[in-house]
Coordinates of C-alpha atoms in Angstrom, one line a residue:
M17 CA 4.5 -13.9 2.5
I18 CA 6.6 -10.9 1.6
K19 CA 3.9 -8.2 1.9
F20 CA 3.9 -5.3 -0.6
L21 CA 3.7 -2.9 2.3
D22 CA 3.4 -4.1 6.0
L23 CA 1.6 -1.2 7.6
E24 CA 1.2 -2.9 10.9
K25 CA 5.0 -3.4 11.1
I26 CA 5.6 0.2 9.9
N27 CA 3.3 1.8 12.5
N28 CA 4.2 -0.5 15.4
R29 CA 7.7 1.1 15.4
F30 CA 6.0 4.2 16.9
R31 CA 3.3 2.6 18.9
E32 CA 4.3 4.0 22.3
E33 CA 4.5 7.6 21.0
I34 CA 1.3 7.3 19.1
D35 CA -0.5 5.8 22.2
T36 CA 0.7 8.7 24.3
S37 CA -0.5 11.3 21.9
I38 CA -3.9 9.7 21.4
K39 CA -4.3 9.5 25.1
D40 CA -3.5 13.2 25.4
I41 CA -6.1 14.0 22.8
L42 CA -8.8 11.8 24.4
D43 CA -8.0 13.3 27.8
K44 CA -8.3 16.9 26.6
G45 CA -11.3 16.2 24.3
W46 CA -10.1 18.5 21.5
Y47 CA -10.3 16.7 18.2
L48 CA -10.1 19.3 15.4
Q49 CA -7.9 22.4 14.8
G50 CA -6.0 22.1 18.0
K51 CA -2.3 22.1 19.0
Y52 CA -1.3 18.9 17.1
N53 CA -2.5 20.4 13.9
E54 CA -0.5 23.6 14.6
I55 CA 2.6 21.7 15.5
F56 CA 2.5 19.4 12.5
A57 CA 1.7 22.2 10.1
K58 CA 4.7 24.2 11.4
N59 CA 7.0 21.2 11.2
F60 CA 5.8 20.0 7.8
A61 CA 6.2 23.4 6.3
E62 CA 9.7 23.6 7.7
Y63 CA 10.5 20.1 6.4
C64 CA 9.3 21.0 2.9
G65 CA 11.1 24.4 3.0
T66 CA 7.9 26.4 2.6
K67 CA 6.6 29.2 4.7
Y68 CA 3.1 27.7 5.2
A69 CA 1.3 24.4 5.4
V70 CA -2.3 23.6 6.2
G71 CA -3.7 20.2 7.0
V72 CA -6.8 19.0 5.1
A73 CA -8.9 15.9 5.0
N74 CA -7.2 14.1 2.1
G75 CA -4.9 14.5 -0.9
L76 CA -7.8 15.0 -3.4
D77 CA -9.1 17.8 -1.2
A78 CA -5.7 19.4 -1.2
L79 CA -5.6 19.5 -5.0
N80 CA -9.2 20.7 -5.1
L81 CA -8.6 23.6 -2.7
I82 CA -5.5 24.8 -4.6
I83 CA -7.5 25.1 -7.8
R84 CA -10.5 26.5 -6.0
A85 CA -8.4 29.2 -4.3
H86 CA -7.2 30.4 -7.7
E87 CA -10.8 30.7 -8.8
F88 CA -10.3 28.8 -12.0
G89 CA -13.4 27.5 -13.5
E90 CA -15.4 26.6 -16.7
G91 CA -13.4 27.1 -19.8
D92 CA -10.1 27.2 -18.1
E93 CA -7.6 24.5 -19.0
I94 CA -5.1 22.8 -16.7
I95 CA -2.3 20.7 -18.1
V96 CA -1.8 17.3 -16.4
P97 CA 0.1 14.1 -17.1
A98 CA -1.9 11.4 -18.9
N99 CA -0.6 8.6 -16.7
T100 CA -1.3 10.0 -13.3
Y101 CA -3.6 8.4 -10.7
I102 CA -7.1 9.7 -11.5
A103 CA -7.3 11.9 -8.4
T104 CA -5.1 14.5 -10.0
I105 CA -7.6 14.8 -12.9
L106 CA -10.7 14.6 -10.8
A107 CA -9.6 17.7 -8.9
I108 CA -9.5 19.6 -12.2
S109 CA -12.9 18.3 -13.3
E110 CA -14.5 19.0 -9.9
N111 CA -13.6 22.7 -10.4
D112 CA -15.3 22.7 -13.8
C113 CA -11.9 23.1 -15.5
T114 CA -10.7 21.2 -18.5
P115 CA -7.9 18.6 -18.0
V116 CA -5.4 18.7 -20.9
L117 CA -3.5 15.4 -20.9
V118 CA 0.2 15.2 -21.8
E119 CA 2.2 12.0 -22.3
P120 CA 5.0 11.1 -19.8
D121 CA 8.6 10.4 -20.4
I122 CA 8.9 6.6 -20.7
N123 CA 12.1 6.5 -18.7
T124 CA 11.0 8.6 -15.7
Y125 CA 7.2 8.1 -15.9
N126 CA 6.8 11.8 -15.1
I127 CA 5.3 14.3 -17.5
N128 CA 7.4 15.0 -20.5
P129 CA 8.4 18.7 -20.4
D130 CA 9.1 18.7 -24.1
L131 CA 5.5 17.9 -24.9
I132 CA 3.8 20.6 -22.8
E133 CA 4.2 23.7 -24.9
E134 CA 2.2 22.3 -27.9
K135 CA -0.8 21.8 -25.5
I136 CA -0.8 25.4 -24.3
T137 CA -3.6 27.6 -25.5
P138 CA -5.0 31.0 -24.5
K139 CA -7.3 29.1 -22.1
T140 CA -4.4 27.4 -20.3
K141 CA -4.2 28.6 -16.7
A142 CA -1.9 26.1 -15.0
I143 CA 0.4 23.1 -15.2
M144 CA -0.5 20.4 -12.6
L145 CA 2.5 18.2 -12.4
V146 CA 2.9 14.9 -10.5
H147 CA 6.0 13.5 -9.0
L148 CA 5.0 10.0 -9.9
Y149 CA 6.2 6.9 -8.0
G150 CA 8.4 9.2 -5.8
Q151 CA 10.6 10.9 -8.4
A152 CA 10.7 14.6 -8.7
V153 CA 9.8 16.1 -12.0
Q154 CA 12.6 17.8 -13.9
M155 CA 11.4 21.4 -13.5
E156 CA 13.6 23.7 -15.6
K157 CA 11.5 23.7 -18.8
I158 CA 8.3 23.8 -16.8
W159 CA 9.4 26.9 -15.0
E160 CA 10.4 28.5 -18.3
L161 CA 7.0 27.8 -19.8
A162 CA 5.2 29.1 -16.8
K163 CA 7.1 32.4 -17.0
K164 CA 6.7 32.6 -20.8
Y165 CA 2.9 32.0 -20.8
N166 CA 2.1 33.4 -17.3
L167 CA 0.9 30.1 -16.0
K168 CA 0.6 28.8 -12.4
V169 CA 2.5 25.6 -11.5
F170 CA 1.0 23.2 -9.0
E171 CA 2.6 20.0 -7.6
D172 CA 0.9 16.8 -6.8
C173 CA 3.3 15.4 -4.2
A174 CA 1.2 12.5 -3.0
Q175 CA 3.9 10.0 -3.8
A176 CA 7.1 12.0 -3.2
H177 CA 7.3 13.2 0.4
G178 CA 10.9 14.3 0.9
A179 CA 12.2 14.0 -2.7
Y180 CA 14.6 16.7 -3.9
Y181 CA 15.1 18.8 -7.1
Q182 CA 18.2 21.0 -7.3
G183 CA 18.5 21.0 -3.5
K184 CA 14.9 21.9 -2.8
R185 CA 12.2 19.5 -1.6
V186 CA 9.1 18.8 -3.7
G187 CA 6.4 21.1 -2.5
N188 CA 8.7 24.0 -2.7
L189 CA 9.0 24.0 -6.5
S190 CA 5.8 25.7 -7.5
D191 CA 3.0 28.1 -6.6
A192 CA 1.3 25.5 -4.4
A193 CA 1.6 21.8 -3.7
A194 CA -0.7 19.1 -2.5
F195 CA 0.2 16.1 -0.3
S196 CA -1.7 13.0 0.5
F197 CA -1.1 11.1 3.8
Y198 CA -3.1 8.0 2.9
P199 CA -1.7 5.2 5.1
G200 CA 0.4 3.6 2.4
K201 CA 2.3 6.8 1.5
N202 CA 5.9 7.4 2.5
L203 CA 4.5 9.7 5.2
G204 CA 1.1 8.1 6.0
C205 CA -1.4 8.6 8.8
M206 CA -3.8 6.1 10.2
G207 CA -6.8 7.1 8.1
D208 CA -7.2 9.8 5.4
G209 CA -5.3 13.1 5.5
G210 CA -3.6 15.7 3.3
A211 CA -1.9 19.0 3.3
V212 CA -1.3 22.1 1.1
V213 CA 2.0 23.9 1.3
C214 CA 2.9 27.2 -0.3
N215 CA 5.0 30.4 0.2
D216 CA 2.2 33.0 -0.4
E217 CA 0.5 34.1 2.8
K218 CA -2.7 35.3 1.1
L219 CA -3.1 32.0 -0.7
Y220 CA -2.4 30.1 2.5
Q221 CA -5.0 32.1 4.4
K222 CA -7.6 31.5 1.7
I223 CA -7.0 27.8 1.5
K224 CA -7.1 27.5 5.3
A225 CA -10.5 29.3 5.2
L226 CA -11.9 27.4 2.2
G227 CA -11.3 24.1 4.0
N228 CA -13.1 25.3 7.1
Y229 CA -16.5 26.3 5.5
G230 CA -14.9 29.4 4.0
S231 CA -14.3 30.8 7.5
H232 CA -11.5 32.0 9.8
V233 CA -13.9 33.1 12.5
K234 CA -16.8 30.8 13.5
Y235 CA -20.1 31.7 11.9
E236 CA -18.4 34.4 9.7
N237 CA -17.9 33.0 6.2
L238 CA -15.7 34.8 3.7
Y239 CA -16.0 32.2 0.9
K240 CA -18.3 29.4 -0.2
G241 CA -16.1 26.8 1.4
V242 CA -16.1 23.1 2.2
N243 CA -15.4 20.9 5.2
S244 CA -11.9 19.6 4.8
R245 CA -9.8 19.4 8.0
L246 CA -7.0 17.2 9.3
D247 CA -8.1 15.8 12.6
E248 CA -5.9 16.0 15.7
I249 CA -5.2 12.2 15.9
Q250 CA -3.9 12.1 12.3
A251 CA -1.8 15.3 12.8
A252 CA -0.3 13.8 15.9
V253 CA 0.6 10.5 14.1
L254 CA 2.0 12.4 11.2
D255 CA 4.2 14.6 13.3
I256 CA 5.7 11.5 15.1
K257 CA 6.4 9.8 11.7
L258 CA 7.8 12.9 10.1
K259 CA 10.8 12.7 12.3
H260 CA 11.7 9.4 10.8
L261 CA 10.8 10.1 7.1
D262 CA 14.3 10.8 5.9
K263 CA 15.6 7.6 7.5
D264 CA 12.7 5.6 5.9
N265 CA 13.4 7.2 2.5
A266 CA 17.0 6.4 2.8
R267 CA 16.1 2.7 3.4
R268 CA 13.8 2.8 0.3
R269 CA 16.8 4.1 -1.7
E270 CA 19.0 1.2 -0.5
I271 CA 16.3 -1.3 -1.5
S272 CA 15.9 0.3 -4.9
K273 CA 19.6 0.3 -5.5
Y274 CA 19.9 -3.3 -4.6
Y275 CA 17.0 -4.2 -6.9
R276 CA 18.5 -2.2 -9.8
E277 CA 21.9 -3.7 -9.4
N278 CA 20.9 -7.3 -8.9
I279 CA 17.7 -8.0 -10.9
K280 CA 19.0 -9.6 -14.0
N281 CA 16.2 -10.8 -16.2
N282 CA 15.9 -9.8 -19.8
K283 CA 12.1 -9.9 -19.6
I284 CA 12.1 -6.9 -17.2
I285 CA 12.7 -3.2 -17.7
L286 CA 13.9 -1.6 -14.5
P287 CA 13.0 2.0 -13.4
Q288 CA 15.5 4.8 -13.9
T289 CA 16.4 7.9 -11.9
Y290 CA 18.3 10.9 -13.1
D291 CA 19.4 11.7 -9.5
E292 CA 19.3 9.4 -6.5
N293 CA 18.2 12.2 -4.2
A294 CA 15.4 13.1 -6.5
H295 CA 13.6 9.8 -5.8
V296 CA 12.0 8.4 -2.7
W297 CA 10.7 5.2 -4.3
H298 CA 7.1 5.3 -3.1
V299 CA 6.8 2.3 -5.4
F300 CA 9.4 0.4 -7.4
P301 CA 7.8 0.0 -10.8
I302 CA 9.1 -2.5 -13.3
R303 CA 7.7 -3.1 -16.8
T304 CA 7.3 -6.4 -18.6
E305 CA 5.2 -7.8 -21.4
D306 CA 4.5 -10.8 -19.1
R307 CA 3.0 -8.6 -16.4
N308 CA 0.1 -10.9 -15.4
E309 CA 2.1 -14.1 -15.6
L310 CA 4.9 -12.6 -13.6
Q311 CA 2.5 -11.3 -10.9
E312 CA 0.9 -14.8 -10.7
Y313 CA 4.4 -16.4 -10.5
L314 CA 5.5 -14.0 -7.7
A315 CA 2.2 -14.6 -5.8
K316 CA 2.8 -18.4 -5.9
N317 CA 6.3 -17.7 -4.4
D318 CA 4.7 -15.6 -1.6
I319 CA 5.7 -12.2 -3.0
Q320 CA 2.9 -9.7 -3.0
T321 CA 2.9 -7.1 -5.9
L322 CA 0.5 -4.3 -7.0
I323 CA -0.3 -2.6 -10.3
H324 CA 0.1 1.2 -10.4
Y325 CA -2.2 1.5 -12.4
P326 CA -4.1 -1.1 -14.4
K327 CA -6.2 1.3 -16.5
A328 CA -5.3 4.8 -17.7
P329 CA -7.5 7.7 -16.8
H330 CA -8.6 8.3 -20.4
K331 CA -9.8 4.7 -20.6
Q332 CA -12.0 5.0 -17.5
E333 CA -15.8 5.0 -17.7
A334 CA -15.7 8.2 -15.6
Y335 CA -14.1 9.9 -18.6
K336 CA -15.9 8.1 -21.4
E337 CA -15.7 11.2 -23.6
W338 CA -11.9 10.3 -23.8
N339 CA -12.2 6.6 -24.4
N340 CA -11.5 6.9 -28.1
L341 CA -8.4 8.9 -27.6
T342 CA -4.9 7.3 -27.9
Y343 CA -1.9 8.0 -25.7
P344 CA 0.5 5.3 -26.7
I345 CA 3.2 5.8 -24.0
T346 CA 0.6 6.1 -21.2
E347 CA -1.1 3.0 -22.5
E348 CA 2.1 1.0 -22.7
I349 CA 2.9 1.9 -19.1
H350 CA -0.5 0.9 -17.8
R351 CA -0.3 -2.4 -19.7
T352 CA 3.1 -3.5 -18.6
I353 CA 3.7 -1.9 -15.1
L354 CA 4.1 -3.9 -12.0
S355 CA 5.2 -2.7 -8.5
L356 CA 7.5 -4.8 -6.4
P357 CA 7.6 -4.7 -2.6
I358 CA 9.5 -1.8 -1.2
S359 CA 9.2 -0.4 2.3
P360 CA 11.5 0.7 5.2
V361 CA 10.7 -2.4 7.2
M362 CA 11.7 -5.0 4.7
T363 CA 14.6 -7.2 5.8
D364 CA 17.7 -7.8 3.8
E365 CA 16.6 -11.5 3.5
E366 CA 13.3 -10.5 2.0
I367 CA 14.9 -8.1 -0.5
K368 CA 17.4 -10.8 -1.6
N369 CA 14.5 -13.3 -1.9
V370 CA 12.5 -11.0 -4.2
V371 CA 15.6 -10.6 -6.4
N372 CA 16.3 -14.4 -6.5
I373 CA 12.8 -15.3 -7.3
I374 CA 12.5 -12.7 -10.1
N375 CA 15.9 -13.8 -11.6
K376 CA 14.6 -17.4 -11.8
Y377 CA 11.5 -16.3 -13.8

């Protein structure tokens, strides 16, 4: 079986280092807000090119805390891509803001910058963009709109660790950015984890406090905060894996290039990228009208695939007030998308096998 993502194989590459760090944490008995968090936050901020980073419990919390720190609330609108994973939208709802959905570009799957301005109203406070599937959003028009309408720009970088836009890493393209370190991410921990990065010291200090019960000093609470902290074991694991992220992303690009150059099947639409460095290929999404049949065929040939994502957010029961709305491009993507195996531990033989099997379909 060619696994979609072999997490055991990915993590076993660093087993000795991870074991050493976990032993050190167990020996010292310090599990939260210790030296490993400090080290990882410093290194991750440096990697992203930002001044600050703070570890939090997961990617959704990272998004939540960014909005919460800006004190947006009821009546405030935040623009968001219609085809994102639902977490991006949940963060807006959980802060009592109104998500305003914008269709993606069918070629990049990212929010279509040309469709944003028509959705801006006097209630609009921010644009929450998503670097979906690992490709950086083309930012120029978004920056122009933010300046023109005095809007904040936030990034959901959960799928794009290490991607570039105009020489800058994602996370350093906005007022604040959220990362998820869910185990399957390009930079994944061994449980849940997340981070916020930014260049504003006041914002950084506020988010850091908000994730720690609203406190910088124990039992002194500046804000009505929450409990959202990255534990020491996850911080240690992430710091070890961070050193290898660029190499892993380079391997993903190699696999993507091979797929795009060698998959020859007129039933399949291959993904596009406007710049090889802009994409880190968290997933390799193809589109086909025969999605379910192709997935079954690949499974019978021992190739595991996933669907990112089978149902659009506006068709979910959680947002039943939107169920009658129509977003044709988003719906086409969710109906036809299928993600092929892609990971830094795939062998050349496995990659060629995937291509050969697909070309025979």
